[in-house]
Each structure stands twice: as C-alpha cells, then as structure tokens.
Amino acid sequence: MQLTETHRPTLDQALEAIRTRAYWSPHPEHPKAYGETAPADGLAAFEALRDTRFDLDQPGTDGWTGGEVSPYGPELGIEYPHADPDVLLPAMRAGTAAWRDAGPETRALVCIEILARISARTHEFAHAVMHTSGQAFLMAFQAGGPHAQDRGLEAVAYAYAEQTRTPAAADWSKPQGKRDPLELRKTFTAAGRGIALMIGCNTFPTWNGYPGLFASLATGNAVLVKPHPRAVLPLAMTVKVAREVLAEAGFDPNLVALATERPGEGIAKTLAVRPEIRIIDYTGSTAFGDWLEANARQAQVYTEKAGVNTVVVDSTDDYKGMLSNLAFSLSLYSGQMCTTPQNVLVPRDGITTDQGHRTYDEVAADLAAAVSGLLGDDARANALLGALVNPDVKARLEAASGLGEVALASREVPHPEFPGATVRTPVMVKLDGARKLWESPDAEPAYLSECFGPVSFVVAVDSTDDALELLRRTVRDKGAMTVGAYTTSQETERALEEVCLDESAQLSLNLTGGVYVNQTAAFSDFHGSGGNPAANAALCDGAFVSNRFRVVEVRRQA
Amino acid sequence: MQLTETHRPTLDQALEAIRTRAYWSPHPEHPKAYGETAPADGLAAFEALRDTRFDLDQPGTDGWTGGEVSPYGPELGIEYPHADPDVLLPAMRAGTAAWRDAGPETRALVCIEILARISARTHEFAHAVMHTSGQAFLMAFQAGGPHAQDRGLEAVAYAYAEQTRTPAAADWSKPQGKRDPLELRKTFTAAGRGIALMIGCNTFPTWNGYPGLFASLATGNAVLVKPHPRAVLPLAMTVKVAREVLAEAGFDPNLVALATERPGEGIAKTLAVRPEIRIIDYTGSTAFGDWLEANARQAQVYTEKAGVNTVVVDSTDDYKGMLSNLAFSLSLYSGQMCTTPQNVLVPRDGITTDQGHRTYDEVAADLAAAVSGLLGDDARANALLGALVNPDVKARLEAASGLGEVALASREVPHPEFPGATVRTPVMVKLDGARKLWESPDAEPAYLSECFGPVSFVVAVDSTDDALELLRRTVRDKGAMTVGAYTTSQETERALEEVCLDESAQLSLNLTGGVYVNQTAAFSDFHGSGGNPAANAALCDGAFVSNRFRVVEVRRQA
C-alpha cells in the first residue's frame, strides 16, 4: 500500500486542525458527494448483509449469535461470530509486537486507510446505523458517517502527536568540567499497553466508538470491539474493514476483533476484568460506567455516562432565533443524544427579549409552539426525529407527562415506509425550580435526574442567580455534556462562564442560527470535558490518548 | 516581578529540552557554583531553623506538631502548624479562580520563580534533606537540590506545553455551499481540577515531591503538601517559598499549604478522600498506594510504589567497568533508592568477559570485592552510603543475611561527625534462581519481594533465557523502576529490549562508566514507565500532566 503518499497529507492536515481548531473535515457531509450510484449501491450492500452470517474469520469462534431488530421494525437477521476469549485474546496479543515495531507514523497511516475505506462505504454504514440506532437516514449518514470518521481521525492525530512528542532517539552529553563528558545514546519507543476493549453503545455505535477504537489502535494496542447487542452491525462492518486493511498492510488482522454476546450473557463484565484488557472505552449508563471504574482496576478506563444538560434562559436579542434553535435541539433524534438539553431554566418573572418582556408561561408556550411548528409536517418530523431506540425511552416519554403541567404533549408520527417504527414528538413539562426544592443535598426533583429521550423540562426559577446556582449544582452532582445559555448581559455571561469553568462544563452561548448546543465538530469542539460526572474523558484531547501507551527508554553508553 | 524577562528564556529552554531530550539543566550540581559564602550561609540558615516554630501563617492552624529526628542522630526540634482541613481547604479553594484566569504562561513563570528562589537556597535545602532522609551531604545537595529542581521545572514545562496545545481562542467557519458559512467564536481555557494533595516520602522529599507539586500548581490547582512525618522540613521550606512568591506575584498564598500530622494521626487517609481533593501524588508503600487508587475515587491518583529492580548479567567486554559501575549503584545511599538494583541475575554456568570466563561464584565474589573496595575507606563510605533512614531498613538488612549464603557481609561504618548515625555497608546474598523456584504463580522466593535498603541478591539462573523470563515475571508481577543488563550479544540485547517493551520497563544497557542505572536525568530520562506495578505514572510525560486540568470551551455565534 502507498500509505505515505496517500494519507500523510491527511494526517498533516488533521494535526494542523487540532492545533488551530479551525473548521476542517476530509469526510463530506452531503450524500451526493459520494457519487451517483453510491446511494443505490450502499442500500444494496446493506440489504445483501441481511439474513446472512457475518463472517470475520476470527480465531476462537465457538458459535453464532444475533437478533438485532431495527427500531424501524424489521429484523436484521444477521448472525455474528461468538468468541471464546481464552482463544481470541491470546491470538490478539500475538500481533502487538510487530504493530509496536511499526512505529507511530505507520500505525496512523494504516488507521487512516481503515477510515478511508469506511468513508467510501458511508451510504452502506448509514443504513446500518439507521437500522440499529433508530436515527433518521440523513442523521445516520452524517453522524454515523463523516462525523464519526472525523472523530476517529481526530483520535489518530492526537495519538500520533502524543507518541512523537518524544524523539525516537537522542544523544545525551553531560559536561564534566575538565574530564570527558558523560555520553549516552538513548532510544524511546511508544509501546501499547496490550489489548483495549471498546464497549459500544446503542445510539451512536460509530460516533461514540471510533475515538476509543482508533486512539487505542494508533497507540499500538490490539482492540476488541464489544458492540451493544442492539447495534452490532455498524461495528462489525468496521471490524471487518480494519481486519482487511491490517492484513493487506502486512499486520496481523487479529489486532482488531469483534466480541458479541448471546442474549443475557453480559460479556462486557467478564471481559472488562480479564488481565489482558489494559484499556477500556465505554459509553452508556452511569451504573455500569461506575462499575467499570471501580472494578476494572487493571485497565485505563474511559467512560461517558449519564448527565443532565441545562439551558439557562436569561434574556435574548433574538427571541425567534433562540426558540427555533432550541426547538431543533430538543427535537433532533428525539432527544436521544447525550448532548440534548433537558432542563430549560427560565426566571419565574420572565425574560427580556427583542420582542419585549416574556413571562415564564409565555416562554414555555412559545418554545412548545416552536417545536410544534418544526414538527408539524410528518415528513419533516420523521426526518428530524428518527425512531425511539428502545421501549425504555418510550416508557420514560409516557411517564413524563405525569410529572407536571404539560406544555407540549407528545404525538405519534406515522412513518410512511416503516409502519413498525415508533416515532414520537417530544414532550415538554413545566416544573417548579424554587430553591427549596433543590438546594438540600437530599432533594431529588425530577429535573435532577437524567430522563434520556424526547423529554424536556421548562423549570421556573426565582432569578437568573438561582438558575446559575441550580446549573452549578446540576453539573457538579449529576454531570453535563453540554450547557447552553441565552443572555444579553455581560455580567450574566461572565457568571455563566465562571460556573462552567469551576465545574468543567462546555458552554454554548446565544446560539440562534444553524449551530446547535447538542452538536460538536471534531478537530475544533471538545465533546464533554472529562471534569464532571457525565464523563471522565473528553473527545479528544491529550489526556484521551497519552495513557494508552507508555514510552520505554533504552539507554546505552555512547 | 519581571517574570517574563527573567524566566521566559528558562521556560523556552526547558520546552526545547523535553522535545530533544538532550542534556540540559539550569541548576548547577557543584556546591561551589552557589558562591563563596553559600556553604556557611546555608548551614547557618538550617541551624537557625532548629528548635523553632516554622510559621507559615496558614488559615485554620489549630496547633503545632513536630518531632523529626535526623537519621544522623540529632532531633531537629522544629514545630510545624497543624491545620483544620475544614478551614484550610476552603481557604485554598478561594484563590483558584484568579490562578486559573492568570493563564498557563503566568502560572509557569511563577512556578519558575519559586524554583529559582529554592535554587538560590540549595545549601540550606541540602542540610534539610540530609537530616531528614539520611542522604550524605553531597547527594542531599544534588538529588535534593538541582536534580529535584530540574524535575520540578520539567513538570512545569510539560504542564505549559500541554495547556497551550489548544489555542486560547479560535474562529470556526464551516462552509454551507451557496449559503453563508456557519461561524463561531470559540475560547478554550485550561481549568485546574481543584485542590491537589501531594503526599511526600521519607527518602526523597523534594525529588519525588516536586514533579507532582509543580505539575498541579502549573495546571491551575491549589496544592496541599502532606510531608512524611520524618521528612517535613524540606517540604515546609518549599511551601514557605511558594507562599511568598505567590503573594508577591499578586496571588493568594493559600494556593500552596502544608498539612502536618500529630503522631499516629494518619491524615493522608482522611485528606485523600475529601471531595475537595481532586488530584493526589504519592510515593511510598504499595499497600497505601493501592489503597489510594481504590479509595480516592474522586481524585486523579498518581502513585510510585514498591518494585523489584533487576540486572541481567549475560556477558561483558568490560568486566572491571561493569563491576565498579554495579558496586556504585548498590552502594549509593545504602540502596535506599526506588531505582537501586536488587536482583543480579547470573547464569549458573558463568559468563564470558574480556577477562575470560567467570563462574557464577566468581562473579558474586568479584562484585562483593568491588563493593568492599569502593567502601573500604570510611570517609568515602560515609560520603556514598549516608545513613539508614529508619529502623525498618536496619531490620531488613540484618534479616537478609539469613536468607542464603552471604557473598558480602555488611559492616558498621563509624561517622566522624555524627556518632548517632546508623551507617552500614550493603549485604549481598547468593540465592538459587532455578526455574522451579519462581515459575509457579504461587512461588515466592525472597528475590521476588522488594527488600528496600542495602540488600542485593546474586541469583543463579540456569541460562540467560531463564534470566529473561525471570526478568519478565518480576516486572510483570512485582513492577520495576529500572532494569539493567550487560551483554555483548546482539541477540540477547534484542531479547532484553523485547521484554522491557512488552512489560514497560526502562532499560540501561552495558553501563560501565559514570552513569548509573539508578540515576535518571530530568528533561531526558523517564523515571519509571507508568506501565508496570511499580508506578502508575512516569516522570515526566504528557500523561503526568494532561489530566490535572480540563479544557473548558465557550462558543458563541460570530
């Protein structure tokens, strides 16, 4: 493979992008950019996978398992290899010495080739992501395709930069006055820790999976991919591509392997504490994330867990823009993003806007109207909402209307193509945010728990100061992937920044256009901060990659 | 203070040094470099501290405690403030916002000013380190002075580099085809995590303490320094200098504070789990290091624990140089370094040397003779050995001769100036390294435990291959800060490197001159690898600093 000629410019551009944090992406967002026949080819390739065995030719395969059902209704009918870890893990370890010896640049270029081949099949991946996560097609295409690939490439760039901070060799000469200097020849080798375990999630199998997968692989580790049992296909396809590229580049394909589980088997718990597993990446529930951190003590553990995202509404000079921006954020993928706002804090006495004063009740009603308007047309609603990913989300949605006064009721949206899809517009509930309801450490109002799905709370607080204090309490105790805020006051803006700096939360201010609080761009925006309970790592920064390998020094007398 | 003019060039040189890893230090090693009156001034300053109260003007002081006794005999008679953490910790938190707002460069320059003032008082620090650690004066001077300051500065350089990888601000413009681009203005702020706890050790209070202290301070955290109760003074002096510099630079002096304990109080355990403590640096026993990792879950925990260091002797073309180099390594500071070799593995059938074949017994006898020769003169022995740091070391030394055939017996060395000092030459014991004695997972021969102090084992192995396998087993299960080896075989050299790369150990090959396996140079050598059980972090690399702060992003519509 002509890896250097083909991919070194991409690596260099990625390195420049993470340094400047300007906009950059090598992966086109528009489906048309992939060629005229790509849509039909992608769909056909996806359909061809259905009702087949997805063979990966992995060591230790002791059976087949499957059972994915699309949130849009159809059973996928795909069976995946089930592995005996006592056979598979030693086989994965076998190739790590050669992978280490290849060095950071070759590893980066091989990773970029994997990403390039995935990119070329983005239409096929889009269908796989759509029919496992329930995302609408365009979102599955973009978030599951180019945006996920961007995050993978970003991790590769950080991994390369981190491993090459120390030179491969150095001559060291220490003066000794009139005597000869002391002289040593030193070599420095970035060595992976062993096998990394990437535990995928249901909603964003590629987007949340690629950073850990590529960060570990690029730093010299083998990677065992354990997908969510409802979202195996996109990661199985990824593993297959990775194995093909590794083999073609002369490495052991077993450096990347898939681990699927039989119903109820719970292999993540077993694999996570195996001594061979030295790194774990996980996106999912707080309960299992905390369990991993407490129990997988032999591994570096990177977790993204539950959080409660807040939007503080203090004042705005673009009321209409604010409403439409928030309405989109609350609707996209039925609020099933870890970055979707949940609590909209509005002062009880109302807010100042360019359209005059608006009471709390008016803000709630106007926001409800904005969501209704956005989702009034069924075709548009389907394109934005996607399907509910699982019955738990539906149950939470249905229970939410009992929590308080409903500002906006959820409605069923029929899907023209997939009658089995569960498509629902979001519910919006008005709740009381009086200080006495949340300031005691034991207080547990509904808005202080994550209610994952298309549920938001418009919370009446006594003042903007109270909103800031509730924001601080929420981030500190519950964690947050995002914070949004609207204010025209410099003082309030500064106070918001202070809270976010103190509690380590990522803040989006006064978004009224086509950028949304729940979206981040690789190479520029950090996803999470790693400094509050929602996640112990950010995507991507130095800390995300620097402990996946160690630098081993050999020094010799010169 | 003219911080930029004075210290920016030093920071730039440090940044260049960690990039090239060539030799560099701004802190002279030679006592004479500090001026003609410095030795007398330093001694006088140290003496003036004795039998006084060491006041730091800290909030929450609720009493005084002390009781250090020099390993050389004298009681220091110094009392230190004892703090109420419920008062001190909130006071330390108060200054962190201003410290964060100062930015990475100002923080780095303030840290360098602290180090410069410590450097100017190196003679005084040398006495303080000598009379708490038991190091001989010259070693206390060098390791406790310039080498410790180098490691502190190295941490400052890594911290600065890591915090400035992301720009302070960026403009982001995403093309939208024919529509206007999406545009955002983004700011990125490095924000410390809160309060860091640095738990000092008895043997190297400054050398092992400065990296964590300065890494945390330079990344925007407050730092609470909890010294070992037998080695308070060097760190109390450090805290005092830091508080003075912080105040003069316009920051809250409470950003650095001292926590001492009353006998038996065990405050490290209490402080370590306080919610305000977000970072912990610790050097000491494996038992307490493991406890911290398991229990201080609210904090990032960096530990250096016990390990078993090995030297593999396969062959040499400079037998005399090898023996004298090893003799020095085994003698320096009575083997009370975490980097001192413990197990010297020698094939039972002997080794090839430039002086012909040497049997295992001959190698043991020749090494014993080299140590005896090195330490035959009492003045030289005192200058190399220093004093035993505590009664536990003496007890281990005395017990060691019962473990096997004694190749070299320990002898008492009288100290001309301090008759109360416990000075002993090392003991060397011959042990059987047959495979059956160590290859079962339950096998626990003496050489597979750390025997901290002036004790080494010359272990007879069946072959060099066995030596490599025992090395691998030792590093993997027990950890190692250092590995040494002597071989003239390219093949063996490659095999040694493979073991060290696989198990993440730092390897010194064929050292026969004035560089020793137990010494590392800041800016060039890594101390530990962070990848085996002896330590979960290396001094210093990106991973040592990158999780002490988080980057908080604020984005606004442009």
PDB file of C-alpha atoms in Angstrom, chain A residues 18-24 29 93 97 100-101 147 157-158 161-162 165-167 169-176 182-184 186-193 278 290 292-295 297 300 318 325 476 493-494 497-498 500-522 524-532 536-538 541-547 549-557, chain B residues 18-24 29 93 97 100-101 147 157-158 161-162 165-167 169-176 182-184 186-193 278 290 292-295 297 300 318 325 476 493-494 497-498 500-522 524-532 536-538 541-547 549-557:
ATOM      1  CA  ILE A  18      -6.253  20.099  16.226  1.00  0.00           C
ATOM      2  CA  ARG A  19      -3.666  22.846  16.724  1.00  0.00           C
ATOM      3  CA  THR A  20      -5.666  25.729  15.235  1.00  0.00           C
ATOM      4  CA  ARG A  21      -9.100  24.266  15.935  1.00  0.00           C
ATOM      5  CA  ALA A  22     -10.403  25.906  12.779  1.00  0.00           C
ATOM      6  CA  TYR A  23     -13.033  24.117  10.690  1.00  0.00           C
ATOM      7  CA  TRP A  24     -11.762  21.092   8.801  1.00  0.00           C
ATOM      8  CA  GLU A  29     -21.338  15.550   4.797  1.00  0.00           C
ATOM      9  CA  ARG A  93      -1.819 -10.345  21.641  1.00  0.00           C
ATOM     10  CA  ALA A  97       4.969  -6.650  18.924  1.00  0.00           C
ATOM     11  CA  ARG A 100       4.530  -1.679  18.092  1.00  0.00           C
ATOM     12  CA  ASP A 101       7.659  -2.013  15.969  1.00  0.00           C
ATOM     13  CA  HIS A 147     -18.767  12.937  11.763  1.00  0.00           C
ATOM     14  CA  ALA A 157      -3.981  12.702  15.046  1.00  0.00           C
ATOM     15  CA  TYR A 158      -3.809  13.123  18.830  1.00  0.00           C
ATOM     16  CA  ALA A 161       1.181  13.823  18.081  1.00  0.00           C
ATOM     17  CA  GLU A 162       1.444  12.372  21.574  1.00  0.00           C
ATOM     18  CA  ARG A 165       6.492  14.364  21.312  1.00  0.00           C
ATOM     19  CA  THR A 166       9.470  12.345  22.452  1.00  0.00           C
ATOM     20  CA  PRO A 167      12.031  11.714  19.699  1.00  0.00           C
ATOM     21  CA  ALA A 169      16.389   8.609  19.711  1.00  0.00           C
ATOM     22  CA  ALA A 170      18.582  11.178  21.418  1.00  0.00           C
ATOM     23  CA  ASP A 171      22.261  11.676  22.141  1.00  0.00           C
ATOM     24  CA  TRP A 172      22.912  12.925  25.650  1.00  0.00           C
ATOM     25  CA  SER A 173      26.188  14.520  26.628  1.00  0.00           C
ATOM     26  CA  LYS A 174      26.683  15.871  30.121  1.00  0.00           C
ATOM     27  CA  PRO A 175      29.713  18.101  30.658  1.00  0.00           C
ATOM     28  CA  GLN A 176      32.089  17.059  33.447  1.00  0.00           C
ATOM     29  CA  LEU A 182      29.254  11.557  30.131  1.00  0.00           C
ATOM     30  CA  GLU A 183      27.655  10.331  26.943  1.00  0.00           C
ATOM     31  CA  LEU A 184      24.653   8.135  26.332  1.00  0.00           C
ATOM     32  CA  LYS A 186      19.012   6.781  24.137  1.00  0.00           C
ATOM     33  CA  THR A 187      16.095   5.313  22.246  1.00  0.00           C
ATOM     34  CA  PHE A 188      12.455   5.943  23.071  1.00  0.00           C
ATOM     35  CA  THR A 189       9.695   3.621  21.890  1.00  0.00           C
ATOM     36  CA  ALA A 190       5.976   4.152  22.246  1.00  0.00           C
ATOM     37  CA  ALA A 191       4.626   0.791  23.400  1.00  0.00           C
ATOM     38  CA  GLY A 192       0.940  -0.021  23.656  1.00  0.00           C
ATOM     39  CA  ARG A 193      -0.419  -1.441  26.896  1.00  0.00           C
ATOM     40  CA  ARG A 278      -5.495  -2.874  29.718  1.00  0.00           C
ATOM     41  CA  ASP A 290     -19.096   3.359  37.688  1.00  0.00           C
ATOM     42  CA  LEU A 292     -16.078  -0.455  35.321  1.00  0.00           C
ATOM     43  CA  GLU A 293     -14.157   2.336  37.036  1.00  0.00           C
ATOM     44  CA  ALA A 294     -14.360   0.536  40.371  1.00  0.00           C
ATOM     45  CA  ASN A 295     -13.659  -2.997  39.177  1.00  0.00           C
ATOM     46  CA  ARG A 297      -8.579  -1.789  38.023  1.00  0.00           C
ATOM     47  CA  GLN A 300      -7.247   2.544  31.977  1.00  0.00           C
ATOM     48  CA  ASP A 318     -33.184  37.279  19.028  1.00  0.00           C
ATOM     49  CA  ASN A 325     -32.592  26.910  17.704  1.00  0.00           C
ATOM     50  CA  ARG A 476     -21.353  19.141  39.958  1.00  0.00           C
ATOM     51  CA  GLU A 493     -22.321  35.906  30.602  1.00  0.00           C
ATOM     52  CA  ARG A 494     -19.257  36.216  32.824  1.00  0.00           C
ATOM     53  CA  GLU A 497     -18.505  31.206  32.250  1.00  0.00           C
ATOM     54  CA  GLU A 498     -17.328  31.124  35.871  1.00  0.00           C
ATOM     55  CA  CYS A 500     -18.702  26.334  33.668  1.00  0.00           C
ATOM     56  CA  LEU A 501     -15.003  26.879  34.371  1.00  0.00           C
ATOM     57  CA  ASP A 502     -15.443  25.935  38.029  1.00  0.00           C
ATOM     58  CA  GLU A 503     -17.470  22.825  37.273  1.00  0.00           C
ATOM     59  CA  SER A 504     -15.804  21.893  33.978  1.00  0.00           C
ATOM     60  CA  ALA A 505     -18.711  22.077  31.551  1.00  0.00           C
ATOM     61  CA  GLN A 506     -18.716  23.026  27.861  1.00  0.00           C
ATOM     62  CA  LEU A 507     -20.796  26.174  27.246  1.00  0.00           C
ATOM     63  CA  SER A 508     -22.612  27.342  24.111  1.00  0.00           C
ATOM     64  CA  LEU A 509     -23.751  30.964  24.304  1.00  0.00           C
ATOM     65  CA  ASN A 510     -26.609  32.604  22.422  1.00  0.00           C
ATOM     66  CA  LEU A 511     -26.888  30.082  19.596  1.00  0.00           C
ATOM     67  CA  THR A 512     -29.694  31.246  17.311  1.00  0.00           C
ATOM     68  CA  GLY A 513     -28.596  30.021  13.891  1.00  0.00           C
ATOM     69  CA  GLY A 514     -27.569  26.747  12.334  1.00  0.00           C
ATOM     70  CA  VAL A 515     -25.247  25.509  15.094  1.00  0.00           C
ATOM     71  CA  TYR A 516     -26.885  23.617  17.944  1.00  0.00           C
ATOM     72  CA  VAL A 517     -25.796  23.024  21.521  1.00  0.00           C
ATOM     73  CA  ASN A 518     -26.009  19.270  21.023  1.00  0.00           C
ATOM     74  CA  GLN A 519     -23.629  19.153  18.085  1.00  0.00           C
ATOM     75  CA  THR A 520     -19.848  19.320  18.284  1.00  0.00           C
ATOM     76  CA  ALA A 521     -17.384  19.363  15.426  1.00  0.00           C
ATOM     77  CA  ALA A 522     -14.301  17.167  15.563  1.00  0.00           C
ATOM     78  CA  SER A 524     -12.454  22.025  16.951  1.00  0.00           C
ATOM     79  CA  ASP A 525     -15.018  21.313  19.681  1.00  0.00           C
ATOM     80  CA  PHE A 526     -14.419  19.124  22.704  1.00  0.00           C
ATOM     81  CA  HIS A 527     -17.171  16.602  23.370  1.00  0.00           C
ATOM     82  CA  GLY A 528     -17.581  16.584  27.150  1.00  0.00           C
ATOM     83  CA  SER A 529     -14.910  17.904  29.456  1.00  0.00           C
ATOM     84  CA  GLY A 530     -13.799  14.870  31.449  1.00  0.00           C
ATOM     85  CA  GLY A 531     -14.120  17.036  34.546  1.00  0.00           C
ATOM     86  CA  ASN A 532     -17.683  16.438  35.722  1.00  0.00           C
ATOM     87  CA  ASN A 536     -14.158  11.067  32.774  1.00  0.00           C
ATOM     88  CA  ALA A 537     -12.635  11.936  29.405  1.00  0.00           C
ATOM     89  CA  ALA A 538     -13.132  14.490  26.646  1.00  0.00           C
ATOM     90  CA  ASP A 541      -7.538  15.789  23.956  1.00  0.00           C
ATOM     91  CA  GLY A 542      -4.072  14.783  25.086  1.00  0.00           C
ATOM     92  CA  ALA A 543      -5.390  13.013  28.179  1.00  0.00           C
ATOM     93  CA  PHE A 544      -7.590  10.801  25.990  1.00  0.00           C
ATOM     94  CA  VAL A 545      -4.552   9.289  24.266  1.00  0.00           C
ATOM     95  CA  SER A 546      -1.497   9.814  26.477  1.00  0.00           C
ATOM     96  CA  ASN A 547      -2.053   6.896  28.832  1.00  0.00           C
ATOM     97  CA  PHE A 549       0.801   3.747  25.581  1.00  0.00           C
ATOM     98  CA  ARG A 550       3.957   4.146  27.604  1.00  0.00           C
ATOM     99  CA  VAL A 551       7.362   5.311  26.400  1.00  0.00           C
ATOM    100  CA  VAL A 552      10.052   2.731  27.001  1.00  0.00           C
ATOM    101  CA  GLU A 553      13.586   4.075  27.060  1.00  0.00           C
ATOM    102  CA  VAL A 554      16.732   2.098  26.362  1.00  0.00           C
ATOM    103  CA  ARG A 555      19.980   3.848  27.125  1.00  0.00           C
ATOM    104  CA  ARG A 556      23.451   2.706  26.207  1.00  0.00           C
ATOM    105  CA  GLN A 557      26.854   4.109  26.884  1.00  0.00           C
TER     106      GLN A 557
ATOM    107  CA  ILE B  18      11.867  17.907  26.675  1.00  0.00           C
ATOM    108  CA  ARG B  19      11.484  17.898  22.894  1.00  0.00           C
ATOM    109  CA  THR B  20      15.085  16.960  22.019  1.00  0.00           C
ATOM    110  CA  ARG B  21      15.849  15.140  25.290  1.00  0.00           C
ATOM    111  CA  ALA B  22      19.447  16.316  25.055  1.00  0.00           C
ATOM    112  CA  TYR B  23      21.338  17.185  28.237  1.00  0.00           C
ATOM    113  CA  TRP B  24      20.219  20.404  29.916  1.00  0.00           C
ATOM    114  CA  GLU B  29      25.330  20.475  40.527  1.00  0.00           C
ATOM    115  CA  ARG B  93     -10.068  26.976  47.025  1.00  0.00           C
ATOM    116  CA  ALA B  97     -10.289  31.318  40.074  1.00  0.00           C
ATOM    117  CA  ARG B 100      -6.909  29.941  36.588  1.00  0.00           C
ATOM    118  CA  ASP B 101      -7.538  33.336  34.997  1.00  0.00           C
ATOM    119  CA  HIS B 147      18.063  17.364  40.420  1.00  0.00           C
ATOM    120  CA  ALA B 157       7.421  22.664  31.046  1.00  0.00           C
ATOM    121  CA  TYR B 158       5.159  19.677  30.350  1.00  0.00           C
ATOM    122  CA  ALA B 161       3.146  22.620  26.703  1.00  0.00           C
ATOM    123  CA  GLU B 162       0.029  20.576  27.417  1.00  0.00           C
ATOM    124  CA  ARG B 165      -1.645  22.701  22.695  1.00  0.00           C
ATOM    125  CA  THR B 166      -5.136  24.111  22.311  1.00  0.00           C
ATOM    126  CA  PRO B 167      -5.187  27.803  21.372  1.00  0.00           C
ATOM    127  CA  ALA B 169      -9.309  31.191  21.033  1.00  0.00           C
ATOM    128  CA  ALA B 170     -10.304  30.102  17.541  1.00  0.00           C
ATOM    129  CA  ASP B 171     -12.604  31.287  14.788  1.00  0.00           C
ATOM    130  CA  TRP B 172     -14.527  28.487  13.177  1.00  0.00           C
ATOM    131  CA  SER B 173     -16.179  28.860   9.801  1.00  0.00           C
ATOM    132  CA  LYS B 174     -17.951  25.933   8.204  1.00  0.00           C
ATOM    133  CA  PRO B 175     -18.863  26.320   4.527  1.00  0.00           C
ATOM    134  CA  GLN B 176     -22.531  25.800   3.648  1.00  0.00           C
ATOM    135  CA  LEU B 182     -21.689  28.827   9.914  1.00  0.00           C
ATOM    136  CA  GLU B 183     -19.403  30.903  12.082  1.00  0.00           C
ATOM    137  CA  LEU B 184     -18.460  30.581  15.730  1.00  0.00           C
ATOM    138  CA  LYS B 186     -14.565  29.817  20.489  1.00  0.00           C
ATOM    139  CA  THR B 187     -12.460  30.263  23.598  1.00  0.00           C
ATOM    140  CA  PHE B 188     -10.579  27.487  25.341  1.00  0.00           C
ATOM    141  CA  THR B 189      -9.478  27.793  28.954  1.00  0.00           C
ATOM    142  CA  ALA B 190      -7.286  25.385  30.868  1.00  0.00           C
ATOM    143  CA  ALA B 191      -9.010  24.991  34.233  1.00  0.00           C
ATOM    144  CA  GLY B 192      -7.483  23.168  37.197  1.00  0.00           C
ATOM    145  CA  ARG B 193      -9.497  20.455  38.898  1.00  0.00           C
ATOM    146  CA  ARG B 278      -9.137  16.143  43.009  1.00  0.00           C
ATOM    147  CA  ASP B 290      -3.127   0.607  46.234  1.00  0.00           C
ATOM    148  CA  LEU B 292      -5.352   5.387  47.435  1.00  0.00           C
ATOM    149  CA  GLU B 293      -6.074   4.072  43.944  1.00  0.00           C
ATOM    150  CA  ALA B 294      -9.016   2.047  45.229  1.00  0.00           C
ATOM    151  CA  ASN B 295     -10.499   4.600  47.599  1.00  0.00           C
ATOM    152  CA  ARG B 297     -12.052   7.723  43.529  1.00  0.00           C
ATOM    153  CA  GLN B 300      -6.725  11.524  39.778  1.00  0.00           C
ATOM    154  CA  ASP B 318      34.469  -4.536  30.223  1.00  0.00           C
ATOM    155  CA  ASN B 325      29.526   0.517  37.956  1.00  0.00           C
ATOM    156  CA  ARG B 476       5.014  -8.002  35.286  1.00  0.00           C
ATOM    157  CA  GLU B 493      20.244  -7.289  23.614  1.00  0.00           C
ATOM    158  CA  ARG B 494      17.259  -7.506  21.295  1.00  0.00           C
ATOM    159  CA  GLU B 497      14.569  -4.875  24.720  1.00  0.00           C
ATOM    160  CA  GLU B 498      11.575  -7.028  23.793  1.00  0.00           C
ATOM    161  CA  CYS B 500      11.229  -4.327  28.520  1.00  0.00           C
ATOM    162  CA  LEU B 501       8.959  -3.139  25.694  1.00  0.00           C
ATOM    163  CA  ASP B 502       6.410  -5.849  26.451  1.00  0.00           C
ATOM    164  CA  GLU B 503       6.410  -5.208  30.192  1.00  0.00           C
ATOM    165  CA  SER B 504       7.048  -1.454  30.101  1.00  0.00           C
ATOM    166  CA  ALA B 505      10.344  -1.166  31.955  1.00  0.00           C
ATOM    167  CA  GLN B 506      13.179   1.342  31.481  1.00  0.00           C
ATOM    168  CA  LEU B 507      16.385  -0.404  30.401  1.00  0.00           C
ATOM    169  CA  SER B 508      20.022   0.634  30.872  1.00  0.00           C
ATOM    170  CA  LEU B 509      22.445  -1.409  28.782  1.00  0.00           C
ATOM    171  CA  ASN B 510      26.119  -2.038  29.460  1.00  0.00           C
ATOM    172  CA  LEU B 511      26.741   0.902  31.776  1.00  0.00           C
ATOM    173  CA  THR B 512      30.397   0.772  32.822  1.00  0.00           C
ATOM    174  CA  GLY B 513      31.285   4.439  33.311  1.00  0.00           C
ATOM    175  CA  GLY B 514      29.958   7.362  35.299  1.00  0.00           C
ATOM    176  CA  VAL B 515      26.255   6.879  34.587  1.00  0.00           C
ATOM    177  CA  TYR B 516      24.389   4.507  36.889  1.00  0.00           C
ATOM    178  CA  VAL B 517      21.218   2.528  36.407  1.00  0.00           C
ATOM    179  CA  ASN B 518      19.666   4.151  39.481  1.00  0.00           C
ATOM    180  CA  GLN B 519      20.103   7.712  38.264  1.00  0.00           C
ATOM    181  CA  THR B 520      17.908   9.469  35.734  1.00  0.00           C
ATOM    182  CA  ALA B 521      18.323  12.945  34.334  1.00  0.00           C
ATOM    183  CA  ALA B 522      15.327  15.250  34.073  1.00  0.00           C
ATOM    184  CA  SER B 524      15.960  13.390  29.055  1.00  0.00           C
ATOM    185  CA  ASP B 525      15.314  10.200  31.038  1.00  0.00           C
ATOM    186  CA  PHE B 526      11.922   8.977  32.148  1.00  0.00           C
ATOM    187  CA  HIS B 527      11.731   7.925  35.782  1.00  0.00           C
ATOM    188  CA  GLY B 528       9.584   4.800  35.803  1.00  0.00           C
ATOM    189  CA  SER B 529       7.307   3.931  32.927  1.00  0.00           C
ATOM    190  CA  GLY B 530       3.829   4.061  34.431  1.00  0.00           C
ATOM    191  CA  GLY B 531       3.180   0.735  32.750  1.00  0.00           C
ATOM    192  CA  ASN B 532       4.160  -1.829  35.378  1.00  0.00           C
ATOM    193  CA  ASN B 536       1.191   4.217  37.517  1.00  0.00           C
ATOM    194  CA  ALA B 537       2.913   7.312  36.112  1.00  0.00           C
ATOM    195  CA  ALA B 538       6.268   8.259  34.635  1.00  0.00           C
ATOM    196  CA  ASP B 541       5.445  12.812  30.293  1.00  0.00           C
ATOM    197  CA  GLY B 542       2.232  14.108  28.809  1.00  0.00           C
ATOM    198  CA  ALA B 543       0.103  11.671  30.780  1.00  0.00           C
ATOM    199  CA  PHE B 544       1.580  13.002  34.035  1.00  0.00           C
ATOM    200  CA  VAL B 545       0.134  16.466  33.410  1.00  0.00           C
ATOM    201  CA  SER B 546      -2.724  16.165  30.915  1.00  0.00           C
ATOM    202  CA  ASN B 547      -5.412  15.105  33.366  1.00  0.00           C
ATOM    203  CA  PHE B 549      -6.647  20.238  34.197  1.00  0.00           C
ATOM    204  CA  ARG B 550      -9.526  20.191  31.771  1.00  0.00           C
ATOM    205  CA  VAL B 551     -10.097  22.478  28.804  1.00  0.00           C
ATOM    206  CA  VAL B 552     -13.372  24.349  29.057  1.00  0.00           C
ATOM    207  CA  GLU B 553     -14.720  25.674  25.789  1.00  0.00           C
ATOM    208  CA  VAL B 554     -17.121  28.574  25.382  1.00  0.00           C
ATOM    209  CA  ARG B 555     -18.557  29.069  21.918  1.00  0.00           C
ATOM    210  CA  ARG B 556     -20.545  31.996  20.690  1.00  0.00           C
ATOM    211  CA  GLN B 557     -22.193  32.762  17.404  1.00  0.00           C
TER     212      GLN B 557
END
